[in-house]
Amino acid sequence: MDFNVKSGLPEKQRTACVVVGIFEPRRLSETAERLDEVSEGFISNIIRRGDLEGKLGHTLLLHNLPNTLCERVLLVGCGREREFSDTLYRKLIAKTTIVLNEIGAMESVNYLTELSVKGRNLHWKLRQAVESARAALYRFDQFKSEKKAARRPLRKVTLTVPSRRELADGESAIQEGIAIAEGVAYAKNLANLPANICTPTYLAEQSIDLAKQFDNISTTIIDPPEMEKLGMGALLAVAKGAVHPAKLIVIEYRGGNKNDAPIALVGKGVTFDSGGISLKPAAGMDEMKYDMCGAAAVLGTLTAIATIKLPINVVCLVPATENLPSGDVTKPGDIVTSMSGKTIEILNTDAEGRLILCDALTYCERFQPKVIIDVATLTGACLVALGRHISGLLGNHHPLIHDLLNAGKISGDQAWELPMGDAYQQQLKSPFADLANIGGREAGTITAACFLANFTKKHHWAHLDIAGTAWRSGDKKGATGRPVPLLTQYLIDQCRSDEPATNGKGS
Ligand code: BES
Ligand code: MN
Ligand code: ZN
């Protein structure tokens, strides 16, 4: 699907389909009004007969509107104008895209971008239109023998702006939207793959491919013998039961100045989490193929920023492994030494995410990052606390948390801060080692983050728990690509910020 921007009168559009909004009850949007005038009341006549009330998402397709150059006009119900919001705008674009894809018009000139959305500007509306349209048509059908493709799919989407003055900004919004949509689709594709295909080796190969695809990306893979040398006892303890070897993937994106400290993104890449000896129940265990969604998200974010050539340096780290039981594996009560030197009593082999992340976080120090953000499907407790709508956010530096919360709001990929502190840290005490890897039933998301905090003390650090937001269960099962929009927005904001020091060290 191609996107472009245009300004101009609706009746002058020589296109297969013009799209305009109708509010409830039977109220024409500005452009609908204009088309009604040039067509001498054609639209208002139809609406008066009761064919379209304007309810959100209802549509009506008209052909050969008098005195216009387009073949069709698609009227789209927008609900009540007073209740219109950013979420409804996104839903509206998604619904419109699905309808356009089915009616066979193949192209459209869309005036829904004129609708006013509280607190959002034109740039936001255009970017979100691209993201929502792409997401609406996303399919993961590579394993289906018969693919359900539209007969005449939507190929070209023109988004309108009020005047020529807005064309340049509109164009850049579209480019951002395309890049984010690509990043989201990349993450979804990777995450939706079954674990027999998406192994740690597969993730490593994909990362090497990224380096081939983009000039300023380079990839290094660390294999188990080197992990051994580095003393990554925690990561290796998780990998012990797996036949497929673990990989620590390191990807550097250099879009900024040579000497600028990078922003580090660390993504949990457990390609299948059976729980290990602390085996998970059978029901729904298939969904643990999604335990690499953190990895998928950081790789997706990287493709997004590389596509728009964002002037910033980013380093991505992905500790990748399976978590499986076997004969000679880590058992509850085993004590291992992490790369940091801290010893860990592994009381539950199912709390493996923090074990692989802690060694990745220690390794991360050598890049002297400005900030570290890790992303992980870390705790079932986060699903209980925040559900599937909002990601959990914890960290040790308020300006960084603030920036991430903000990026979440702008991108529509929201996060919510949970508290941390010494009281919770106490729950991780072990009688035998420096730390236990679990902190009891209470505040599971917080104690997991507290565990990680032990390995990020030297840096500004934030942690996104995406256990609830990274994929959907049930009949709409599938990866969401979150938090690619949030992370990309954060990185874009870092480049725009007048004071890059706001979340650098020393602020
Ligand atoms: N990958 C899981 C977390 C998870 C569970 C994500 C369900 C999404 C849905 C993680 O490795 C895990 O098993 N965590 C345990 C931690 C516990 C043993 C302290 C959990 O949440 O039960
Ligand atoms: Mn687990
Ligand atoms: Zn896990």
Short mmCIF file of C-alpha atoms and ligand atoms in Angstrom, two decimals:
data_model
loop_
_atom_site.label_atom_id
_atom_site.label_comp_id
_atom_site.label_asym_id
_atom_site.label_seq_id
_atom_site.Cartn_x
_atom_site.Cartn_y
_atom_site.Cartn_z
CA MET A 1 0.00 0.00 0.00
CA ASP A 2 1.41 3.36 -1.05
CA PHE A 3 0.69 6.58 0.79
CA ASN A 4 0.92 10.18 -0.31
CA VAL A 5 -0.33 13.64 0.65
CA LYS A 6 -2.32 16.10 -1.36
CA SER A 7 -4.36 19.24 -0.92
CA GLY A 8 -7.31 20.18 -3.08
CA LEU A 9 -11.06 20.31 -3.50
CA PRO A 10 -12.94 17.01 -3.20
CA GLU A 11 -14.98 17.46 -6.37
CA LYS A 12 -11.76 17.89 -8.36
CA GLN A 13 -10.26 14.53 -7.33
CA ARG A 14 -9.99 12.22 -10.28
CA THR A 15 -9.92 9.02 -8.25
CA ALA A 16 -11.75 5.75 -7.68
CA CYS A 17 -12.97 6.83 -4.25
CA VAL A 18 -13.22 9.95 -2.11
CA VAL A 19 -13.71 9.32 1.63
CA VAL A 20 -15.58 11.79 3.85
CA GLY A 21 -17.02 11.71 7.37
CA ILE A 22 -20.60 11.99 8.63
CA PHE A 23 -21.20 12.68 12.32
CA GLU A 24 -24.14 11.39 14.29
CA PRO A 25 -26.97 12.40 13.97
CA ARG A 26 -26.78 12.91 10.21
CA ARG A 27 -24.32 15.82 10.39
CA LEU A 28 -22.01 16.39 7.47
CA SER A 29 -18.30 17.04 7.98
CA GLU A 30 -16.77 20.04 6.19
CA THR A 31 -15.82 18.18 3.04
CA ALA A 32 -19.06 16.19 2.99
CA GLU A 33 -20.83 19.55 3.13
CA ARG A 34 -18.79 20.79 0.19
CA LEU A 35 -19.59 17.69 -1.89
CA ASP A 36 -23.23 18.11 -0.97
CA GLU A 37 -23.21 21.65 -2.29
CA VAL A 38 -21.55 20.87 -5.61
CA SER A 39 -23.84 17.87 -6.12
CA GLU A 40 -26.91 19.98 -5.35
CA GLY A 41 -27.93 18.20 -2.19
CA PHE A 42 -27.26 14.64 -3.34
CA ILE A 43 -25.69 13.57 -0.05
CA SER A 44 -28.14 15.31 2.27
CA ASN A 45 -31.04 13.81 0.35
CA ILE A 46 -29.75 10.31 0.88
CA ILE A 47 -28.97 10.92 4.49
CA ARG A 48 -32.42 12.35 5.08
CA ARG A 49 -33.90 9.06 3.89
CA GLY A 50 -32.15 7.43 6.82
CA ASP A 51 -29.49 5.40 5.00
CA LEU A 52 -26.68 6.56 7.26
CA GLU A 53 -27.13 7.87 10.76
CA GLY A 54 -23.44 8.55 11.28
CA LYS A 55 -22.79 5.82 13.85
CA LEU A 56 -19.12 5.13 14.28
CA GLY A 57 -17.79 2.82 11.62
CA HIS A 58 -21.00 2.53 9.58
CA THR A 59 -20.36 3.25 5.90
CA LEU A 60 -22.31 4.01 2.76
CA LEU A 61 -20.88 3.84 -0.73
CA LEU A 62 -22.23 6.23 -3.37
CA HIS A 63 -21.51 6.08 -7.08
CA ASN A 64 -21.40 8.84 -9.69
CA LEU A 65 -22.02 11.80 -7.43
CA PRO A 66 -23.13 14.65 -9.76
CA ASN A 67 -20.54 17.32 -10.64
CA THR A 68 -17.54 15.42 -9.23
CA LEU A 69 -14.64 13.72 -10.96
CA CYS A 70 -14.45 10.68 -8.69
CA GLU A 71 -16.08 7.32 -9.38
CA ARG A 72 -17.27 6.78 -5.82
CA VAL A 73 -17.76 8.58 -2.53
CA LEU A 74 -17.50 6.57 0.66
CA LEU A 75 -19.43 8.12 3.53
CA VAL A 76 -18.05 7.05 6.87
CA GLY A 77 -19.95 7.38 10.15
CA CYS A 78 -17.82 9.08 12.80
CA GLY A 79 -20.12 8.90 15.83
CA ARG A 80 -20.95 11.98 17.86
CA GLU A 81 -18.61 14.87 17.20
CA ARG A 82 -18.33 15.73 20.89
CA GLU A 83 -17.22 12.20 21.74
CA PHE A 84 -14.69 11.93 18.91
CA SER A 85 -11.22 11.03 20.22
CA ASP A 86 -7.78 9.82 19.19
CA THR A 87 -8.75 6.19 19.81
CA LEU A 88 -11.91 6.57 17.74
CA TYR A 89 -9.95 8.27 14.96
CA ARG A 90 -7.66 5.25 14.79
CA LYS A 91 -10.60 2.84 14.80
CA LEU A 92 -12.26 4.85 12.08
CA ILE A 93 -9.21 4.71 9.83
CA ALA A 94 -8.88 0.97 10.43
CA LYS A 95 -12.52 0.31 9.57
CA THR A 96 -12.38 2.56 6.50
CA THR A 97 -9.27 0.77 5.26
CA ILE A 98 -10.92 -2.64 5.58
CA VAL A 99 -13.99 -1.42 3.68
CA LEU A 100 -11.88 0.19 0.95
CA ASN A 101 -9.87 -3.00 0.59
CA GLU A 102 -13.07 -4.99 0.09
CA ILE A 103 -15.02 -2.74 -2.29
CA GLY A 104 -12.31 -3.02 -4.92
CA ALA A 105 -11.77 0.69 -5.54
CA MET A 106 -7.99 0.11 -5.19
CA GLU A 107 -7.29 3.76 -4.47
CA SER A 108 -8.76 6.49 -2.31
CA VAL A 109 -8.48 10.16 -1.47
CA ASN A 110 -9.20 10.45 2.22
CA TYR A 111 -10.63 13.55 3.90
CA LEU A 112 -11.01 12.03 7.38
CA THR A 113 -7.73 13.78 8.20
CA GLU A 114 -9.69 17.04 8.46
CA LEU A 115 -11.67 15.84 11.49
CA SER A 116 -10.51 17.59 14.60
CA VAL A 117 -9.06 15.29 17.24
CA LYS A 118 -8.62 16.83 20.66
CA GLY A 119 -4.99 17.54 21.51
CA ARG A 120 -3.66 16.14 18.22
CA ASN A 121 -2.25 18.04 15.26
CA LEU A 122 -2.21 17.29 11.56
CA HIS A 123 1.17 15.55 11.76
CA TRP A 124 -0.23 13.13 14.32
CA LYS A 125 -3.38 12.49 12.29
CA LEU A 126 -1.45 11.67 9.11
CA ARG A 127 1.06 9.46 10.87
CA GLN A 128 -1.61 7.57 12.76
CA ALA A 129 -3.64 7.15 9.60
CA VAL A 130 -0.72 5.33 7.99
CA GLU A 131 -0.07 3.19 11.07
CA SER A 132 -3.73 2.28 11.56
CA ALA A 133 -4.31 1.51 7.89
CA ARG A 134 -1.29 -0.78 7.73
CA ALA A 135 -2.20 -2.52 10.97
CA ALA A 136 -5.78 -3.07 9.79
CA LEU A 137 -4.64 -5.05 6.76
CA TYR A 138 -1.90 -7.02 8.53
CA ARG A 139 -2.16 -10.79 8.04
CA PHE A 140 0.11 -13.56 9.22
CA ASP A 141 -0.70 -16.24 6.67
CA GLN A 142 2.67 -17.59 5.64
CA PHE A 143 1.73 -21.04 6.93
CA LYS A 144 -1.71 -21.13 5.32
CA SER A 145 -1.92 -23.15 2.11
CA GLU A 146 -4.71 -20.90 0.87
CA LYS A 147 -4.31 -17.19 1.42
CA LYS A 148 -7.39 -15.02 1.63
CA ALA A 149 -6.36 -12.05 -0.45
CA ALA A 150 -8.75 -9.27 -1.45
CA ARG A 151 -9.88 -9.46 -5.07
CA ARG A 152 -8.88 -5.90 -5.82
CA PRO A 153 -6.80 -4.77 -2.83
CA LEU A 154 -6.32 -1.17 -1.78
CA ARG A 155 -3.05 -0.03 -3.37
CA LYS A 156 -2.89 3.73 -3.10
CA VAL A 157 -4.00 5.91 -0.20
CA THR A 158 -3.93 9.68 -0.58
CA LEU A 159 -4.29 11.60 2.66
CA THR A 160 -5.43 15.18 2.33
CA VAL A 161 -4.13 18.32 4.03
CA PRO A 162 -5.95 21.68 4.13
CA SER A 163 -3.52 23.58 1.91
CA ARG A 164 -0.20 23.41 0.07
CA ARG A 165 1.51 24.88 3.10
CA GLU A 166 1.02 21.63 5.01
CA LEU A 167 2.36 19.35 2.27
CA ALA A 168 5.94 19.14 3.54
CA ASP A 169 4.96 18.40 7.12
CA GLY A 170 2.40 15.92 5.84
CA GLU A 171 5.01 14.14 3.78
CA SER A 172 7.34 13.76 6.77
CA ALA A 173 4.45 12.49 8.90
CA ILE A 174 3.75 9.85 6.29
CA GLN A 175 7.38 8.78 6.16
CA GLU A 176 7.41 8.38 9.93
CA GLY A 177 4.14 6.49 9.80
CA ILE A 178 5.45 4.10 7.16
CA ALA A 179 8.63 3.47 9.13
CA ILE A 180 6.74 2.75 12.35
CA ALA A 181 4.25 0.55 10.52
CA GLU A 182 7.16 -1.38 9.00
CA GLY A 183 8.77 -1.76 12.41
CA VAL A 184 5.50 -2.96 13.92
CA ALA A 185 4.94 -5.47 11.09
CA TYR A 186 8.54 -6.67 11.42
CA ALA A 187 8.03 -7.29 15.15
CA LYS A 188 4.68 -9.01 14.58
CA ASN A 189 6.08 -11.31 11.91
CA LEU A 190 9.01 -12.36 14.04
CA ALA A 191 6.88 -12.86 17.14
CA ASN A 192 4.12 -14.81 15.38
CA LEU A 193 6.58 -17.40 14.08
CA PRO A 194 6.39 -20.72 15.90
CA ALA A 195 9.27 -21.63 18.19
CA ASN A 196 10.41 -24.50 15.95
CA ILE A 197 11.33 -21.90 13.35
CA CYS A 198 12.12 -18.84 15.45
CA THR A 199 15.05 -20.22 17.46
CA PRO A 200 17.87 -18.14 18.95
CA THR A 201 19.88 -18.94 15.82
CA TYR A 202 17.03 -17.64 13.65
CA LEU A 203 16.92 -14.38 15.62
CA ALA A 204 20.68 -14.06 15.15
CA GLU A 205 20.34 -14.61 11.40
CA GLN A 206 17.62 -12.00 11.15
CA SER A 207 19.85 -9.55 13.00
CA ILE A 208 22.70 -10.24 10.61
CA ASP A 209 20.26 -9.59 7.75
CA LEU A 210 19.47 -6.17 9.22
CA ALA A 211 23.14 -5.29 8.97
CA LYS A 212 23.07 -6.26 5.29
CA GLN A 213 19.94 -4.24 4.69
CA PHE A 214 21.07 -0.98 6.32
CA ASP A 215 24.47 0.70 5.89
CA ASN A 216 24.87 2.01 9.38
CA ILE A 217 23.86 -1.15 11.21
CA SER A 218 26.41 -3.72 12.33
CA THR A 219 25.70 -6.99 14.09
CA THR A 220 27.85 -9.14 16.35
CA ILE A 221 26.79 -12.53 17.72
CA ILE A 222 28.15 -13.86 20.97
CA ASP A 223 28.03 -17.67 21.22
CA PRO A 224 28.08 -19.86 24.34
CA PRO A 225 31.89 -20.36 24.52
CA GLU A 226 32.35 -16.59 24.64
CA MET A 227 29.50 -16.23 27.14
CA GLU A 228 31.41 -18.71 29.26
CA LYS A 229 34.54 -16.54 29.04
CA LEU A 230 32.57 -13.44 29.90
CA GLY A 231 31.19 -15.20 32.96
CA MET A 232 27.53 -15.02 31.95
CA GLY A 233 26.49 -17.69 34.42
CA ALA A 234 22.89 -16.49 34.68
CA LEU A 235 22.21 -16.54 30.94
CA LEU A 236 23.95 -19.90 30.58
CA ALA A 237 21.94 -21.35 33.47
CA VAL A 238 18.73 -20.71 31.52
CA ALA A 239 20.18 -22.04 28.27
CA LYS A 240 21.39 -25.27 29.86
CA GLY A 241 18.36 -27.41 29.00
CA ALA A 242 18.16 -26.33 25.37
CA VAL A 243 19.71 -28.12 22.41
CA HIS A 244 19.58 -24.98 20.26
CA PRO A 245 22.50 -22.82 21.40
CA ALA A 246 21.89 -19.48 23.10
CA LYS A 247 22.92 -16.27 21.32
CA LEU A 248 23.64 -12.82 22.64
CA ILE A 249 22.88 -10.53 19.74
CA VAL A 250 24.51 -7.11 19.64
CA ILE A 251 23.37 -4.65 17.00
CA GLU A 252 24.77 -1.16 16.65
CA TYR A 253 22.97 1.56 14.74
CA ARG A 254 25.08 4.64 14.07
CA GLY A 255 22.93 7.47 12.85
CA GLY A 256 24.33 10.15 15.16
CA ASN A 257 27.72 11.74 15.74
CA LYS A 258 30.61 9.39 16.19
CA ASN A 259 31.18 10.31 19.80
CA ASP A 260 27.56 10.53 20.95
CA ALA A 261 26.77 8.01 23.66
CA PRO A 262 24.21 5.49 22.40
CA ILE A 263 20.81 4.70 23.79
CA ALA A 264 20.70 1.02 24.69
CA LEU A 265 17.65 -1.14 24.01
CA VAL A 266 17.68 -4.59 25.56
CA GLY A 267 15.01 -7.12 24.54
CA LYS A 268 14.15 -10.43 26.19
CA GLY A 269 14.49 -13.13 23.57
CA VAL A 270 13.20 -16.36 25.10
CA THR A 271 12.06 -18.14 21.95
CA PHE A 272 10.11 -20.65 24.02
CA ASP A 273 9.46 -20.56 27.75
CA SER A 274 8.30 -23.93 29.08
CA GLY A 275 9.28 -22.83 32.57
CA GLY A 276 12.13 -25.37 32.69
CA ILE A 277 12.06 -27.72 35.71
CA SER A 278 9.51 -25.33 37.25
CA LEU A 279 7.33 -26.42 34.35
CA LYS A 280 4.35 -24.33 33.30
CA PRO A 281 0.86 -25.86 33.07
CA ALA A 282 -0.04 -27.25 29.62
CA ALA A 283 -3.01 -24.98 28.91
CA GLY A 284 -1.98 -22.04 26.78
CA MET A 285 1.69 -22.99 26.84
CA ASP A 286 1.84 -22.43 23.07
CA GLU A 287 1.67 -18.71 23.81
CA MET A 288 5.13 -18.89 25.33
CA LYS A 289 6.49 -18.71 21.79
CA TYR A 290 5.74 -15.02 22.33
CA ASP A 291 8.31 -14.79 25.10
CA MET A 292 10.67 -13.16 22.60
CA CYS A 293 8.40 -10.18 21.97
CA GLY A 294 10.85 -7.86 23.74
CA ALA A 295 13.51 -8.92 21.24
CA ALA A 296 11.08 -8.53 18.34
CA ALA A 297 10.19 -5.03 19.53
CA VAL A 298 13.75 -3.75 19.78
CA LEU A 299 14.59 -5.18 16.35
CA GLY A 300 11.39 -3.66 14.93
CA THR A 301 12.26 -0.30 16.46
CA LEU A 302 15.68 -0.50 14.92
CA THR A 303 14.25 -1.07 11.44
CA ALA A 304 11.91 1.89 11.98
CA ILE A 305 14.66 4.33 12.95
CA ALA A 306 17.04 3.03 10.30
CA THR A 307 14.32 3.57 7.68
CA ILE A 308 13.87 7.22 8.60
CA LYS A 309 17.64 7.58 9.15
CA LEU A 310 17.16 9.00 12.63
CA PRO A 311 20.28 10.96 13.69
CA ILE A 312 21.01 9.04 16.86
CA ASN A 313 23.18 6.17 18.05
CA VAL A 314 21.41 3.09 19.36
CA VAL A 315 22.76 -0.23 20.54
CA CYS A 316 20.41 -3.22 20.78
CA LEU A 317 21.12 -6.25 22.90
CA VAL A 318 19.10 -9.42 22.66
CA PRO A 319 19.88 -12.33 24.94
CA ALA A 320 18.19 -15.21 23.10
CA THR A 321 17.58 -18.73 24.39
CA GLU A 322 14.95 -21.36 24.97
CA ASN A 323 13.88 -22.29 28.48
CA LEU A 324 13.42 -26.06 28.51
CA PRO A 325 13.76 -28.93 30.98
CA SER A 326 16.24 -31.75 30.41
CA GLY A 327 18.48 -34.12 32.36
CA ASP A 328 21.39 -31.90 33.28
CA VAL A 329 19.70 -28.55 33.81
CA THR A 330 19.30 -25.82 36.34
CA LYS A 331 17.19 -26.97 39.28
CA PRO A 332 15.38 -24.93 41.91
CA GLY A 333 17.94 -24.07 44.56
CA ASP A 334 20.90 -23.99 42.18
CA ILE A 335 23.25 -21.06 42.69
CA VAL A 336 24.98 -19.37 39.75
CA THR A 337 27.34 -16.42 39.36
CA SER A 338 26.23 -13.68 37.00
CA MET A 339 28.61 -11.66 34.82
CA SER A 340 28.43 -8.85 37.38
CA GLY A 341 29.88 -11.17 40.01
CA LYS A 342 26.66 -11.27 41.99
CA THR A 343 25.52 -14.76 42.92
CA ILE A 344 21.92 -15.79 42.34
CA GLU A 345 19.91 -18.54 43.95
CA ILE A 346 17.53 -19.78 41.26
CA LEU A 347 14.46 -20.72 43.28
CA ASN A 348 12.19 -20.95 40.26
CA THR A 349 13.51 -21.77 36.79
CA ASP A 350 10.42 -20.11 35.30
CA ALA A 351 11.70 -16.69 36.41
CA GLU A 352 14.24 -16.94 33.57
CA GLY A 353 13.74 -13.59 31.88
CA ARG A 354 15.49 -11.63 34.60
CA LEU A 355 18.37 -14.14 34.52
CA ILE A 356 19.14 -13.64 30.86
CA LEU A 357 18.53 -9.90 31.09
CA CYS A 358 20.86 -9.33 34.02
CA ASP A 359 23.86 -10.58 32.08
CA ALA A 360 22.84 -8.59 29.01
CA LEU A 361 22.50 -5.49 31.19
CA THR A 362 25.98 -5.99 32.64
CA TYR A 363 27.41 -6.52 29.17
CA CYS A 364 25.66 -3.33 28.09
CA GLU A 365 27.90 -1.24 30.37
CA ARG A 366 30.79 -1.39 27.90
CA PHE A 367 28.88 0.83 25.49
CA GLN A 368 28.63 3.57 28.13
CA PRO A 369 25.03 4.22 27.11
CA LYS A 370 23.23 7.45 27.87
CA VAL A 371 20.26 5.42 29.02
CA ILE A 372 19.26 1.75 29.04
CA ILE A 373 15.72 0.63 28.27
CA ASP A 374 14.89 -3.04 28.55
CA VAL A 375 11.74 -4.56 27.12
CA ALA A 376 10.45 -7.92 28.29
CA THR A 377 7.44 -10.20 28.60
CA LEU A 378 8.64 -10.58 32.14
CA THR A 379 5.79 -11.31 34.53
CA GLY A 380 2.31 -12.76 34.45
CA ALA A 381 1.71 -10.41 37.38
CA CYS A 382 1.85 -7.43 34.99
CA LEU A 383 -1.09 -8.89 33.09
CA VAL A 384 -2.97 -9.06 36.37
CA ALA A 385 -2.05 -5.50 37.35
CA LEU A 386 -2.57 -3.64 34.08
CA GLY A 387 -4.40 -6.03 31.77
CA ARG A 388 -3.73 -6.06 28.06
CA HIS A 389 -4.02 -2.35 27.41
CA ILE A 390 -1.07 -0.69 29.08
CA SER A 391 2.55 -1.77 29.55
CA GLY A 392 4.23 -1.67 32.95
CA LEU A 393 7.06 0.85 33.32
CA LEU A 394 9.63 0.95 36.11
CA GLY A 395 13.05 2.52 36.40
CA ASN A 396 15.62 4.46 38.37
CA HIS A 397 15.51 7.88 36.69
CA HIS A 398 12.47 10.15 36.64
CA PRO A 399 13.21 12.21 33.53
CA LEU A 400 13.61 8.99 31.53
CA ILE A 401 10.33 7.56 32.89
CA HIS A 402 8.65 10.86 32.09
CA ASP A 403 9.91 10.82 28.50
CA LEU A 404 8.76 7.23 28.00
CA LEU A 405 5.31 7.88 29.48
CA ASN A 406 5.02 10.86 27.17
CA ALA A 407 6.09 8.88 24.11
CA GLY A 408 3.47 6.29 25.05
CA LYS A 409 0.73 8.91 25.15
CA ILE A 410 1.70 10.46 21.82
CA SER A 411 2.06 7.16 20.01
CA GLY A 412 -1.06 5.59 21.48
CA ASP A 413 1.11 2.80 22.86
CA GLN A 414 0.67 3.59 26.51
CA ALA A 415 2.71 2.66 29.57
CA TRP A 416 2.05 3.21 33.28
CA GLU A 417 4.61 3.61 36.00
CA LEU A 418 4.72 1.19 38.90
CA PRO A 419 6.70 1.98 42.06
CA MET A 420 10.02 0.46 43.14
CA GLY A 421 11.99 0.80 46.34
CA ASP A 422 13.98 -0.87 49.05
CA ALA A 423 10.97 -2.46 50.73
CA TYR A 424 10.35 -4.51 47.60
CA GLN A 425 14.04 -5.19 47.16
CA GLN A 426 13.95 -6.98 50.53
CA GLN A 427 11.68 -9.63 49.03
CA LEU A 428 14.62 -10.84 46.90
CA LYS A 429 16.85 -11.81 49.83
CA SER A 430 18.37 -15.26 49.73
CA PRO A 431 19.83 -17.09 52.73
CA PHE A 432 22.63 -18.52 50.57
CA ALA A 433 23.36 -16.19 47.65
CA ASP A 434 23.46 -12.43 47.01
CA LEU A 435 20.01 -12.50 45.44
CA ALA A 436 17.10 -14.86 44.91
CA ASN A 437 15.52 -14.84 41.48
CA ILE A 438 11.96 -14.62 42.82
CA GLY A 439 10.37 -12.37 45.42
CA GLY A 440 7.21 -14.22 46.36
CA ARG A 441 3.63 -13.92 45.14
CA GLU A 442 3.11 -10.27 45.97
CA ALA A 443 4.06 -7.42 43.64
CA GLY A 444 5.59 -9.79 41.10
CA THR A 445 6.16 -7.15 38.44
CA ILE A 446 7.88 -4.85 40.90
CA THR A 447 10.17 -7.48 42.41
CA ALA A 448 11.18 -8.61 38.91
CA ALA A 449 12.17 -5.01 38.10
CA CYS A 450 13.96 -4.75 41.47
CA PHE A 451 15.99 -7.78 40.50
CA LEU A 452 17.10 -6.03 37.30
CA ALA A 453 17.80 -2.79 39.17
CA ASN A 454 20.73 -4.54 40.86
CA PHE A 455 22.45 -4.70 37.49
CA THR A 456 21.78 -1.18 36.23
CA LYS A 457 22.89 0.91 39.18
CA LYS A 458 25.52 2.76 37.16
CA HIS A 459 23.05 3.92 34.51
CA HIS A 460 19.82 5.68 33.90
CA TRP A 461 17.55 2.74 33.28
CA ALA A 462 13.93 1.92 32.56
CA HIS A 463 12.14 -1.38 32.17
CA LEU A 464 9.00 -2.04 30.13
CA ASP A 465 7.03 -5.13 31.15
CA ILE A 466 5.03 -6.04 28.05
CA ALA A 467 3.62 -9.38 29.24
CA GLY A 468 0.08 -8.05 28.77
CA THR A 469 0.51 -5.85 25.71
CA ALA A 470 2.80 -7.75 23.34
CA TRP A 471 0.22 -10.21 22.04
CA ARG A 472 -3.47 -10.98 22.09
CA SER A 473 -4.95 -14.33 23.12
CA GLY A 474 -8.18 -16.03 22.08
CA ASP A 475 -9.68 -15.96 18.61
CA LYS A 476 -7.71 -12.86 17.68
CA LYS A 477 -4.44 -14.46 18.81
CA GLY A 478 -1.42 -12.65 17.46
CA ALA A 479 1.45 -10.31 18.21
CA THR A 480 0.66 -6.59 18.51
CA GLY A 481 4.08 -5.17 17.64
CA ARG A 482 4.07 -3.17 20.86
CA PRO A 483 5.99 -1.26 22.13
CA VAL A 484 7.59 -0.40 18.77
CA PRO A 485 5.47 2.80 18.45
CA LEU A 486 6.39 3.93 21.96
CA LEU A 487 10.11 3.25 21.56
CA THR A 488 10.31 4.84 18.12
CA GLN A 489 8.46 7.91 19.37
CA TYR A 490 10.86 8.14 22.30
CA LEU A 491 13.88 8.03 19.98
CA ILE A 492 12.33 10.59 17.61
CA ASP A 493 11.72 12.87 20.61
CA GLN A 494 15.33 12.49 21.71
CA CYS A 495 16.46 13.87 18.36
CA ARG A 496 14.02 16.77 18.45
CA SER A 497 14.65 17.68 22.04
CA ASP A 498 16.35 21.07 22.52
CA GLU A 499 18.02 19.79 25.64
CA PRO A 500 19.44 16.39 24.87
CA ALA A 501 20.73 16.39 28.44
CA THR A 502 17.26 15.91 29.92
CA ASN A 503 17.84 12.24 30.25
CA GLY A 504 21.53 11.96 29.75
CA LYS A 505 23.82 11.31 32.66
CA GLY A 506 24.41 14.22 34.96
CA SER A 507 21.01 15.82 34.62
N1 BES B 1 7.45 -15.30 30.30
C1 BES B 1 6.92 -15.40 31.60
C2 BES B 1 5.96 -14.25 31.94
C3 BES B 1 4.61 -14.32 31.30
C4 BES B 1 3.64 -15.17 31.79
C5 BES B 1 4.30 -13.47 30.28
C6 BES B 1 2.40 -15.18 31.22
C7 BES B 1 3.04 -13.47 29.72
C8 BES B 1 2.09 -14.33 30.18
C9 BES B 1 8.04 -15.37 32.63
O1 BES B 1 9.23 -15.95 32.24
C10 BES B 1 7.56 -16.10 33.82
O2 BES B 1 7.33 -17.27 33.71
N2 BES B 1 7.41 -15.40 34.93
C11 BES B 1 6.92 -15.98 36.12
C12 BES B 1 7.72 -15.42 37.26
C13 BES B 1 7.47 -16.10 38.57
C14 BES B 1 7.99 -17.52 38.54
C15 BES B 1 8.14 -15.32 39.65
C16 BES B 1 5.45 -15.63 36.26
O3 BES B 1 5.06 -14.52 35.91
O4 BES B 1 4.69 -16.49 36.68
MN MN B 2 9.23 -18.04 32.63
ZN ZN B 3 9.57 -16.02 30.25
#
